[in-house]
CSV table of C-alpha atoms in Angstrom, one decimal:
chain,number,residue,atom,x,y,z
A,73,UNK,CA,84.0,218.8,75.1
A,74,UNK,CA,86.9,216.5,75.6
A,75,UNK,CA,84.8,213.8,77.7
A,76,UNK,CA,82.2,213.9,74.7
A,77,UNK,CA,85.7,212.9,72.0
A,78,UNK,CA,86.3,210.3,74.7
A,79,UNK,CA,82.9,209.0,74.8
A,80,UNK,CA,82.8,209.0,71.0
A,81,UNK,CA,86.7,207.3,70.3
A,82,UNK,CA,85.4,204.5,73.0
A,83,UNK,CA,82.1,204.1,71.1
A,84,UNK,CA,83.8,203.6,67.9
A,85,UNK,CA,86.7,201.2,69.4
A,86,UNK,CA,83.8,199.1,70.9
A,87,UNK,CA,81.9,198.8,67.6
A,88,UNK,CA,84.5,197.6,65.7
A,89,UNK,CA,86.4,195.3,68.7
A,90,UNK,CA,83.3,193.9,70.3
A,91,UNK,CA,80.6,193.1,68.1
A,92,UNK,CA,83.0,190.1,66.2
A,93,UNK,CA,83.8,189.0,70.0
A,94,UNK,CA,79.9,188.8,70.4
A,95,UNK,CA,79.4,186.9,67.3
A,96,UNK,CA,82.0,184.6,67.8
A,97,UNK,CA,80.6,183.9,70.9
A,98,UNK,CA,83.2,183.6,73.1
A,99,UNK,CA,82.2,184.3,76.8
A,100,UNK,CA,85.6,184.8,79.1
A,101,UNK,CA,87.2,186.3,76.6
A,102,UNK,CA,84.0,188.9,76.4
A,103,UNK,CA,84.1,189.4,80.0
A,104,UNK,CA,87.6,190.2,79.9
A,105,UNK,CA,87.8,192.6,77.3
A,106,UNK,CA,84.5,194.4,78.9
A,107,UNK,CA,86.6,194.8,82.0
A,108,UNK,CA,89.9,196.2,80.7
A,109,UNK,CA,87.8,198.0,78.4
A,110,UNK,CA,85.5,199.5,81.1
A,111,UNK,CA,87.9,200.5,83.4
A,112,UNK,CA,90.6,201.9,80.7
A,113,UNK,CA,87.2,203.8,79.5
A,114,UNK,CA,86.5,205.0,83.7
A,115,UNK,CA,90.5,206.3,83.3
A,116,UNK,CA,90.0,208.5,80.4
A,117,UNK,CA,86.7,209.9,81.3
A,118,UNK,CA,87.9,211.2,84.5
A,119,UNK,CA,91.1,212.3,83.4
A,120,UNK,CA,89.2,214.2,80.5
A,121,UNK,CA,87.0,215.5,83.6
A,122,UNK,CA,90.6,216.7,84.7
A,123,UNK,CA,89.9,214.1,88.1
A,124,UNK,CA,93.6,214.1,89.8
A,125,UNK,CA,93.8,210.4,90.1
A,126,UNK,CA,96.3,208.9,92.7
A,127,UNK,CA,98.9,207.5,90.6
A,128,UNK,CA,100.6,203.8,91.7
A,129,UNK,CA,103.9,205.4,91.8
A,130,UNK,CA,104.3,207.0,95.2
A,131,UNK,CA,102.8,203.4,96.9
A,132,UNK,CA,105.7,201.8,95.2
A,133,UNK,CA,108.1,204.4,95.6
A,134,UNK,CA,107.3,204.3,99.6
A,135,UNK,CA,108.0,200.5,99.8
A,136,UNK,CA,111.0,200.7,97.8
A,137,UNK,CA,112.3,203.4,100.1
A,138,UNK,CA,111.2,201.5,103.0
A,139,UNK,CA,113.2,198.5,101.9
A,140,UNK,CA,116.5,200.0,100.9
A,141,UNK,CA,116.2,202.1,103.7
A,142,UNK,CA,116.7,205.4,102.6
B,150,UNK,CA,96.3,178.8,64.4
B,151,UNK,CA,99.9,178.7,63.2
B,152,UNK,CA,103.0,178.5,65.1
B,153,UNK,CA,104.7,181.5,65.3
B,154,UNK,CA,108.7,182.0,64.7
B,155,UNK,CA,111.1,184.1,65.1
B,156,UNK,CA,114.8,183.7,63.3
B,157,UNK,CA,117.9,184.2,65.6
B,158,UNK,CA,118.6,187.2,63.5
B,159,UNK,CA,115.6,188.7,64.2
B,160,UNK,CA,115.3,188.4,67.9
B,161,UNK,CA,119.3,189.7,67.8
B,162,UNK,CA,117.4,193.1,66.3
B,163,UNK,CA,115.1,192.7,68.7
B,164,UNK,CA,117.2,192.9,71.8
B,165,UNK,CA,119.4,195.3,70.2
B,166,UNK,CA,116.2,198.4,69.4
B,167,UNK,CA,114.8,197.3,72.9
B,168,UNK,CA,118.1,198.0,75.0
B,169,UNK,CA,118.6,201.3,73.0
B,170,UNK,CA,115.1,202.2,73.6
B,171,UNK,CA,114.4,204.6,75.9
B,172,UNK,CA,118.2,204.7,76.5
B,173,UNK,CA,119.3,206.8,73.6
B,174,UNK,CA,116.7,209.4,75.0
B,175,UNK,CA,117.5,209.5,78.4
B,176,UNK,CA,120.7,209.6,80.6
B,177,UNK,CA,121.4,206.3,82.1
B,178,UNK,CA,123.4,205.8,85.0
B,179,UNK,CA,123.9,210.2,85.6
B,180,UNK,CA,125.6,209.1,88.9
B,181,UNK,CA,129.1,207.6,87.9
B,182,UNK,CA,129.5,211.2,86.1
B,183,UNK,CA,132.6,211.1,84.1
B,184,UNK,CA,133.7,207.5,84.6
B,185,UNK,CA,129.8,206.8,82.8
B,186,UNK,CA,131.9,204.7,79.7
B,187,UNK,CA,133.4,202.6,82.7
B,188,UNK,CA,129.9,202.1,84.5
B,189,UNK,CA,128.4,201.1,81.4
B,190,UNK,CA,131.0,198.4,80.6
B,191,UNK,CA,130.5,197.1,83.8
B,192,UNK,CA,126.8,196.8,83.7
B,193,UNK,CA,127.5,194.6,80.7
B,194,UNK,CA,129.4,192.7,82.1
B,195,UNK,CA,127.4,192.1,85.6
B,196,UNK,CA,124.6,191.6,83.1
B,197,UNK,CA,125.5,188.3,81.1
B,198,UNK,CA,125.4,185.9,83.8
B,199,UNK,CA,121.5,187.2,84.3
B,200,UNK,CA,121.0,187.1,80.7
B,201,UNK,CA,122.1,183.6,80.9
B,202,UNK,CA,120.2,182.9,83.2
B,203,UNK,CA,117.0,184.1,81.7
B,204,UNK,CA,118.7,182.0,78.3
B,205,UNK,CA,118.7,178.7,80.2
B,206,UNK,CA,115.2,179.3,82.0
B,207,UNK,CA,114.3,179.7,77.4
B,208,UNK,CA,116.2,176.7,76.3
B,209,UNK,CA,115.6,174.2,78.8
B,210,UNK,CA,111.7,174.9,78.6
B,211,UNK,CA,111.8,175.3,74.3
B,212,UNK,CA,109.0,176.9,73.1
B,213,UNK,CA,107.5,177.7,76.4
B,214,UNK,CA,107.5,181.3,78.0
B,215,UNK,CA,108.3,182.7,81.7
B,216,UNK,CA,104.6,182.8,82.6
B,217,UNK,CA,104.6,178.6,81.9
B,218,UNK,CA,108.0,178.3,83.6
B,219,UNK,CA,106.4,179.7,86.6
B,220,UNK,CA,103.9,177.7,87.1
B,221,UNK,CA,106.2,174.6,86.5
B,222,UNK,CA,108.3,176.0,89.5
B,223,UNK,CA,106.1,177.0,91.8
B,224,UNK,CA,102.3,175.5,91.5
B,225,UNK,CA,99.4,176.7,90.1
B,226,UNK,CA,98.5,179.4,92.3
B,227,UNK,CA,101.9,180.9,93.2
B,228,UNK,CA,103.1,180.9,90.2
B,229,UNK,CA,100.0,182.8,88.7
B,230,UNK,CA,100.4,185.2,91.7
B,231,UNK,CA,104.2,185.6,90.8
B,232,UNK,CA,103.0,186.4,87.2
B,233,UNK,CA,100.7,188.9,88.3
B,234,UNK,CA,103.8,190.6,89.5
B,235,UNK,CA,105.6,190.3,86.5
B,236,UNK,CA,102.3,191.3,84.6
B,237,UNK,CA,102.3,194.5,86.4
B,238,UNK,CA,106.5,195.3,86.0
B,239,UNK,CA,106.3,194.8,82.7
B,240,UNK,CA,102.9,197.2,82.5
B,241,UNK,CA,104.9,199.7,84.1
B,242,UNK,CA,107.5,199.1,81.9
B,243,UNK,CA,105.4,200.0,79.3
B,244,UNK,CA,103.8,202.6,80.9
B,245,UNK,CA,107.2,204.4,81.2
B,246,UNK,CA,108.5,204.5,77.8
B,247,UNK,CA,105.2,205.7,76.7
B,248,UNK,CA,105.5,208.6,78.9
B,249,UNK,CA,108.9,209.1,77.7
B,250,UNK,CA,108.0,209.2,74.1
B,251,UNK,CA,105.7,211.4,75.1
B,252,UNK,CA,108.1,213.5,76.8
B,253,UNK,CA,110.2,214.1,74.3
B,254,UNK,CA,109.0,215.9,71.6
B,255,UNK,CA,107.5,217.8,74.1
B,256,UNK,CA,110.6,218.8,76.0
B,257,UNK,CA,113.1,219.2,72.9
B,258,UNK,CA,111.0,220.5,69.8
B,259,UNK,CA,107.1,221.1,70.2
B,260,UNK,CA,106.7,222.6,73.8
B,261,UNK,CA,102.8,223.5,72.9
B,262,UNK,CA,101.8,220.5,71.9
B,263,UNK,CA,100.1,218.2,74.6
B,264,UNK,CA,101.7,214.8,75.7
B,265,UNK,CA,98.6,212.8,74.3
B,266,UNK,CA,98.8,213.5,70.9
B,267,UNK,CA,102.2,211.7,70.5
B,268,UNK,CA,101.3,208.9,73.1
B,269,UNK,CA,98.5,207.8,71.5
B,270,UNK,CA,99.4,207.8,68.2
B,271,UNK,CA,102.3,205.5,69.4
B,272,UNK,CA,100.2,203.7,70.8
B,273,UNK,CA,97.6,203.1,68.4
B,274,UNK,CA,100.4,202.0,66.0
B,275,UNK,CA,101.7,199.4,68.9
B,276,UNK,CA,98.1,197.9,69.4
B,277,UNK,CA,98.2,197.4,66.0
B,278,UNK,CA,101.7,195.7,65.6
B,279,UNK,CA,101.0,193.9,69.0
B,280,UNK,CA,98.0,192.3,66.8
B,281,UNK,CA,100.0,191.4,64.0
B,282,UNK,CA,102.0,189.2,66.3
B,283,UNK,CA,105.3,188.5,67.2
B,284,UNK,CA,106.7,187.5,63.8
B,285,UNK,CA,105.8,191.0,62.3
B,286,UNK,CA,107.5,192.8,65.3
B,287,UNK,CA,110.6,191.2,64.3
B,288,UNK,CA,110.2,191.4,60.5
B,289,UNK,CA,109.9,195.2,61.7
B,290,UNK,CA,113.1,195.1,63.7
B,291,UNK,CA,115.2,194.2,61.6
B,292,UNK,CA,114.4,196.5,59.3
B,293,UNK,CA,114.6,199.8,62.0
B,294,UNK,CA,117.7,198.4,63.2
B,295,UNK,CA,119.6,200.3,60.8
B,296,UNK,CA,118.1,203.6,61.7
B,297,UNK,CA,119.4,203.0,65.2
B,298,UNK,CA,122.9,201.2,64.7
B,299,UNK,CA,124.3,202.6,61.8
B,300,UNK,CA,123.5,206.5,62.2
B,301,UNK,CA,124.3,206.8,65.8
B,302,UNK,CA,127.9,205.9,64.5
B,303,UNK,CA,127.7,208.5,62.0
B,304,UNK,CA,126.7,210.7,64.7
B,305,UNK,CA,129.3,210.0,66.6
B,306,UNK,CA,131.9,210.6,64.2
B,307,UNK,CA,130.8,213.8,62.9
B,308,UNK,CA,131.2,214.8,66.5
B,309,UNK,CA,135.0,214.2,66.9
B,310,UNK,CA,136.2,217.5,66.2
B,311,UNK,CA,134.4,218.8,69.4
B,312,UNK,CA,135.3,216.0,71.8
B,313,UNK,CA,137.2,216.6,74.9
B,314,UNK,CA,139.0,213.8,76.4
B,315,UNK,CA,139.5,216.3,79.8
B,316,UNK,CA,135.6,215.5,79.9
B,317,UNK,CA,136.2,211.6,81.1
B,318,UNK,CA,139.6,212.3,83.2
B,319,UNK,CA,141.1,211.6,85.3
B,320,UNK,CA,139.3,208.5,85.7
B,321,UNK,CA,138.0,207.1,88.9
B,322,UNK,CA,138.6,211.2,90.6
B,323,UNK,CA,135.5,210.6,92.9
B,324,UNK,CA,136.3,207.1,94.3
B,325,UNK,CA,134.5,203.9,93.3
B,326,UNK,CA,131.0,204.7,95.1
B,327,UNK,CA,129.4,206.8,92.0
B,328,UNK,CA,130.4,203.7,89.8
B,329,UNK,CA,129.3,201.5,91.5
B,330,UNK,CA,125.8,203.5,91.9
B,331,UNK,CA,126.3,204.3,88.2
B,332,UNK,CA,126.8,200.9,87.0
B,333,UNK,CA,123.4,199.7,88.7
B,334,UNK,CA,121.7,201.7,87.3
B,335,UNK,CA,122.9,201.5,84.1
B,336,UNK,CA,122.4,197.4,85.0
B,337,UNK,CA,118.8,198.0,85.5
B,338,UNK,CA,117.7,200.4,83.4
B,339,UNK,CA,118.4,198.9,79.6
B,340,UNK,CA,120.0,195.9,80.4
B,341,UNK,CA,118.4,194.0,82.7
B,342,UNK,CA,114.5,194.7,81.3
B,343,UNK,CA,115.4,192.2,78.7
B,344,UNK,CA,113.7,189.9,81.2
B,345,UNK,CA,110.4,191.1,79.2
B,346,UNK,CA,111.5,188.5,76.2
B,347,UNK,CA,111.6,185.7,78.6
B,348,UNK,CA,107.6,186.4,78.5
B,349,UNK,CA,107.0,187.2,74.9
B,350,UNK,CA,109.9,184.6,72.9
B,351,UNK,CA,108.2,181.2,73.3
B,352,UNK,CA,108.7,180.8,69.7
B,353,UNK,CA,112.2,180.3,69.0
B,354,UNK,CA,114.2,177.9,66.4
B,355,UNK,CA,116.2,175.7,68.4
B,356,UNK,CA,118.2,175.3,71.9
B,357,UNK,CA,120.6,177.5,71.6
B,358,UNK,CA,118.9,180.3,70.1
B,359,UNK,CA,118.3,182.0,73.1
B,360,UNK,CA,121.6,182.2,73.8
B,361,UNK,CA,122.6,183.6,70.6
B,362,UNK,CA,119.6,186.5,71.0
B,363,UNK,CA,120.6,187.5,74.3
B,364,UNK,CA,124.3,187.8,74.4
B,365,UNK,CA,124.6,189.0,70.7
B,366,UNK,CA,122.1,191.4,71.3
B,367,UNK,CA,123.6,192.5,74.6
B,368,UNK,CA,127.2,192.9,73.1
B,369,UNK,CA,125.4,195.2,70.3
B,370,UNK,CA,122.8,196.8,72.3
B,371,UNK,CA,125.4,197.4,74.8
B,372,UNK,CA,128.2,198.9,72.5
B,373,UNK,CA,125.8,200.8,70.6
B,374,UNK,CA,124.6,202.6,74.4
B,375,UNK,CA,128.9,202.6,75.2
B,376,UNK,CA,129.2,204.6,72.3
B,377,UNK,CA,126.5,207.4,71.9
B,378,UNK,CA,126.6,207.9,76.2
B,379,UNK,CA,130.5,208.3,75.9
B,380,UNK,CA,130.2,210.0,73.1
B,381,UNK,CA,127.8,212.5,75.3
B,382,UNK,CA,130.1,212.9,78.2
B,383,UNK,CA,132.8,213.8,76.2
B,384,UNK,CA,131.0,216.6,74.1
B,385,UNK,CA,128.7,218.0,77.1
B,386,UNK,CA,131.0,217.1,80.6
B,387,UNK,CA,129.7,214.8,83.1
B,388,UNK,CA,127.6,217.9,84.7
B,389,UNK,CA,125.9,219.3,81.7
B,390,UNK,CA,125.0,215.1,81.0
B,391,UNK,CA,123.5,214.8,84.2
B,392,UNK,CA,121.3,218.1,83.9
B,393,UNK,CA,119.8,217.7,80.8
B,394,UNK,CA,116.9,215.5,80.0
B,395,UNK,CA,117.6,213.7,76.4
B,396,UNK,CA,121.3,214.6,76.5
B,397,UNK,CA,121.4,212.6,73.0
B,398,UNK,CA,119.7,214.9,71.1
B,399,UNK,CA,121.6,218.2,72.8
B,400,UNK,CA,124.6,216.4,71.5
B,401,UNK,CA,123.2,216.4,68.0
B,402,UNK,CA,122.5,219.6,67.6
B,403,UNK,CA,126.2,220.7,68.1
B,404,UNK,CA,126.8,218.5,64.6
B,405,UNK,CA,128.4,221.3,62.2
B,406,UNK,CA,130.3,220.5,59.4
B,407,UNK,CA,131.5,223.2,57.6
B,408,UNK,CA,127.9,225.1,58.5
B,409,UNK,CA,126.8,222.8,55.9
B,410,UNK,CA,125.8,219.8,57.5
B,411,UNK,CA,123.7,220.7,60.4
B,412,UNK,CA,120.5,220.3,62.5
B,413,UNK,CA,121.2,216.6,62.9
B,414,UNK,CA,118.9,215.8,65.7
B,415,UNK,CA,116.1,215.4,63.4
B,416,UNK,CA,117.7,211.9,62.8
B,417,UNK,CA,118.3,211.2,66.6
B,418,UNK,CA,114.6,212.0,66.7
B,419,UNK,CA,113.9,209.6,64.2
B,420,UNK,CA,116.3,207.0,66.2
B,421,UNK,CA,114.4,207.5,69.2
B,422,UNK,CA,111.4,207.6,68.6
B,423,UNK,CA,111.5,203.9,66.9
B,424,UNK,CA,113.6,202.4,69.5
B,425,UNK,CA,111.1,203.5,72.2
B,426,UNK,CA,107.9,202.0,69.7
B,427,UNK,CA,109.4,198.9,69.6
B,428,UNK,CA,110.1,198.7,73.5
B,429,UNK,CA,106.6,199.7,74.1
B,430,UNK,CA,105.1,197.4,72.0
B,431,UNK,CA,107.1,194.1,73.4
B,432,UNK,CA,106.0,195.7,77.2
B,433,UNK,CA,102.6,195.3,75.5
B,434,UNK,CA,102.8,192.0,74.2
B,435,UNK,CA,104.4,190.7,77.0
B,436,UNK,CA,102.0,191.6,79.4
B,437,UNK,CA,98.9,190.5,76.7
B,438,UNK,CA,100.8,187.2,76.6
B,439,UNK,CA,100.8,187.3,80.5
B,440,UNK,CA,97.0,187.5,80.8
B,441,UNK,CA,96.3,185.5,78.0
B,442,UNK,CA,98.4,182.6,80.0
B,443,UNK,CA,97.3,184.1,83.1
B,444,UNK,CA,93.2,183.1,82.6
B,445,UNK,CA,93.9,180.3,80.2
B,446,UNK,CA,93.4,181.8,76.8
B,447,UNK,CA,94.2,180.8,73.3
B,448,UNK,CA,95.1,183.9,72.1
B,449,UNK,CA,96.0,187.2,73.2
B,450,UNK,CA,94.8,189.4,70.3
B,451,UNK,CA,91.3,189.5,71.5
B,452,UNK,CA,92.2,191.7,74.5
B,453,UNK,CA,95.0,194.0,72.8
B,454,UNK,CA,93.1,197.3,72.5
B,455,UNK,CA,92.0,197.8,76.2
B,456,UNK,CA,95.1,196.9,77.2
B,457,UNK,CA,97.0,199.9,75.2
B,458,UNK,CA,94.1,201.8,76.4
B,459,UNK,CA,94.8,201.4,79.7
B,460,UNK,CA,98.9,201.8,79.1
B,461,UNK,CA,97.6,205.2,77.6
B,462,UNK,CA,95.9,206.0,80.3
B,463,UNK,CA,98.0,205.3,83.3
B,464,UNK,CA,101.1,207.0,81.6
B,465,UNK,CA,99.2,210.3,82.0
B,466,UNK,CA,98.9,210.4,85.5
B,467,UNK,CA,101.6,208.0,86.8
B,468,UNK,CA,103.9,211.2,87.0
B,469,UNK,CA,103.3,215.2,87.4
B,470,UNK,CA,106.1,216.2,85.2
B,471,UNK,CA,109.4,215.4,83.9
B,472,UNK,CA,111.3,215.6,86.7
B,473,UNK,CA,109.6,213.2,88.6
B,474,UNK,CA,109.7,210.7,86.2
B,475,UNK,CA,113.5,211.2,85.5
B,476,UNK,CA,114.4,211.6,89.5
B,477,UNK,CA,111.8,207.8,89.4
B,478,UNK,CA,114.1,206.4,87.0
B,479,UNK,CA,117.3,207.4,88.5
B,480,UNK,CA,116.4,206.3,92.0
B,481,UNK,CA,113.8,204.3,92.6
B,482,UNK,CA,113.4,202.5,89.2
B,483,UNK,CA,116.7,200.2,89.8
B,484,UNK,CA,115.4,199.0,93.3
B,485,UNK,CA,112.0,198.2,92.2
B,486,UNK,CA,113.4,196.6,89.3
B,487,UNK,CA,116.1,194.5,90.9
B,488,UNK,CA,113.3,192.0,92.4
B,489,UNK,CA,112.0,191.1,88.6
B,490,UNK,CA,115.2,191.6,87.4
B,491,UNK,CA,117.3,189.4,89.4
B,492,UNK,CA,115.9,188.1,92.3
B,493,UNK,CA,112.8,186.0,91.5
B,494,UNK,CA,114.4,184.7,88.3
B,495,UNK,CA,117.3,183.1,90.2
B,496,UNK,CA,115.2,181.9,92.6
B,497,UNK,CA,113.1,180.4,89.5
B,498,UNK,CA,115.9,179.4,88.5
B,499,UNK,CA,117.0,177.6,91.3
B,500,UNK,CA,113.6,176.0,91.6
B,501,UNK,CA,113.8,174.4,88.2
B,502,UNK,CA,116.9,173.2,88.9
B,503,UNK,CA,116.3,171.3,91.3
B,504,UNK,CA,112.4,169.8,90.4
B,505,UNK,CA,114.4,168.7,86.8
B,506,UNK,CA,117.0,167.1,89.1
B,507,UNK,CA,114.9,165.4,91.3
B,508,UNK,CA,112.4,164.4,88.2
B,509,UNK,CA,115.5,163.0,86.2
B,510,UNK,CA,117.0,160.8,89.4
């Protein structure tokens, strides 16, 4: 039920973002905002799937640790 | 497209909501314990020859941001891999005060409600004032600073009648190595992460406002964060401020004044909850300007939305619970942060330094 809200919220958000990108016509700012906006759109869907996602703070918390040497 | 400026006053306001933050909700610097007042006037003062340092880097290069500076200093492609990095601290950034307005209402008042619902209502609002642009974010600041300066101060006097001074003594019991620990984390966690407006102020009135924005708003910022955590350790004890999660608003609710006036934490709520909107919003706008610079855009605005998105997102699954994320921000958070912090910007610094030097002879 969640993922269909998701899928719905993104829909909306793309209408009313994209289609004045389109018509201005500008092309790496396009292909920008249809990456962010696909993977930010990947995120939610599988965290509405309830997906346990590896999150970037353990990597970072492993270097740190490794550097002060703790 | 107009150019967009900011007044000294404003930026002051700025700095000022963005060190209080996430600050006034969460303990900084837990690990100096009761000498926390002296660990927090040391962190200022190990902070203003950084600040100054990120004010030079702002006035020599007027009208320019750190992401330009960069690229001055280092070349094209290192210095859009070093802001990359700097993209990503200050997304992380971001990423944790979201969580931590997300965290607490959840914690203190509305345990049933999930963290979304605050987080991205917060956020929607920052996409939106990231969109208006820079000028409008400090329009807004220095109208919320008086929800944050002023009534704090109020707080803290109401509070008087229950303050113990055999909270803070005697002073230095423990030895100098939890101050020392205390201080840098109290260094890193507000005062430091005003490296951010090195990426988002390009738009400043003359030379020596940057100065005036950062130390001002450090002195402020900073007495306004001396205040309210001393204020803490002497009403709860150094062991009941390291234990809980948003010690400010424990501290509130002990406000009462002749069982009249009472239940004050809805104001520290109120206090909060702006000062951590406005730091999320300049982590977003910093790290929209970032990209924007980063791929040669004219304008970030296009690109606001997924960004937030994303911020959303990430702050959902970037930690399990509340402890984590405190036990992140205690430990790990002022090691991590001390290569944006300090290390790349004085070697930045060093860099321009000597290319102006060797330009000008």
């Amino acid at each position: 039920m969640i993922v269909v809200l998701i899928i719905l919220g993104y829909i909306v958000i793309g209408i009313i973002e994209i289609v004045p990108l389109v018509k201005k016509n500008q092309k790496r700012e396009l292909m920008l905002y249809s990456i962010l906006f696909g993977v930010a759109f990947v995120i939610s869907v599988l965290l509405g799937l309830g997906v346990k996602i590896p999150s970037p703070a353990k990597p970072i918390e492993k270097v740190v640790r490794m550097v002060i040497g703790k | 497209m107009h150019k967009e400026v900011i007044s000294d006053r404003e930026g002051i306001c700025l700095v000022i909501l963005f060190i209080s933050g996430s600050t006034l909700a969460m303990p900084t610097g837990a690990a100096a314990g009761r000498d926390l007042w002296l660990a927090i006037l040391f962190a200022i003062v190990i902070a203003i020859p950084i600040l100054l340092i990120y004010a030079k880097l702002l006035s020599l290069f007027l009208g320019k941001d750190l992401f330009d500076i960069l690229e001055y200093g280092f070349g094209k492609i290192i210095g859009k891999g070093i802001g990359i990095l700097f993209i990503w601290f200050a997304f992380h950034l971001g990423v944790l005060s979201i969580r931590n307005i997300g965290e607490f209402p959840v914690t203190v008042s509305l345990p049933e409600t999930p963290i979304p619902i605050f987080t991205l209502s917060m956020i929607m609002l920052a996409i939106w004032i990231v969109k208006e642009g820079i000028e409008v974010l400090g329009r807004w600041a220095n109208i919320f600073v008086l929800f944050n300066a002023p009534i704090p101060s109020m707080i803290i006097l109401m509070l008087i009648p229950i303050m113990d001074i055999n909270n803070i003594q005697p002073i230095l019991y423990d030895g100098i190595n939890p101050l020392l620990k205390g201080t840098f984390e109290a260094f890193a966690f507000p005062f430091a992460e005003t490296v951010l407006f090195t990426m988002i102020v390009s738009s400043l009135k003359t030379k020596k406002s940057s100065y005036n924005i950062y130390i001002k708003g450090l002195l402020l910022g900073g007495m306004l964060i001396l205040g309210v955590s001393l204020t803490e350790v002497l009403v709860l004890g150094p062991d009941l401020y390291g234990a809980t999660f948003f010690p400010n608003h424990v501290v509130a609710r002990k406000v009462d004044i002749g069982e009249t006036l009472q239940r004050m934490e809805v104001i520290v709520i109120l206090a909060t909850t702006t000062a951590s909107f406005l730091k999320m919003s300049v982590c977003l706008l910093a790290v929209c300007n970032g990209i924007a610079k980063i791929f040669n855009l004219d304008d970030y605005r296009g690109f606001v939305t997924p960004i937030g998105l994303l911020m959303f997102n990430f702050a959902i699954f970037i930690y399990k619970s509340i402890n984590e994320m405190t036990m992140w921000a205690s430990s790990i958070w002022p090691y991590y942060a001390f290569l944006f912090q300090v290390i790349l910007p004085i070697v930045l610094f060093i860099v321009v330094m000597i290319k102006r030097n060797s330009v000008s002879t």
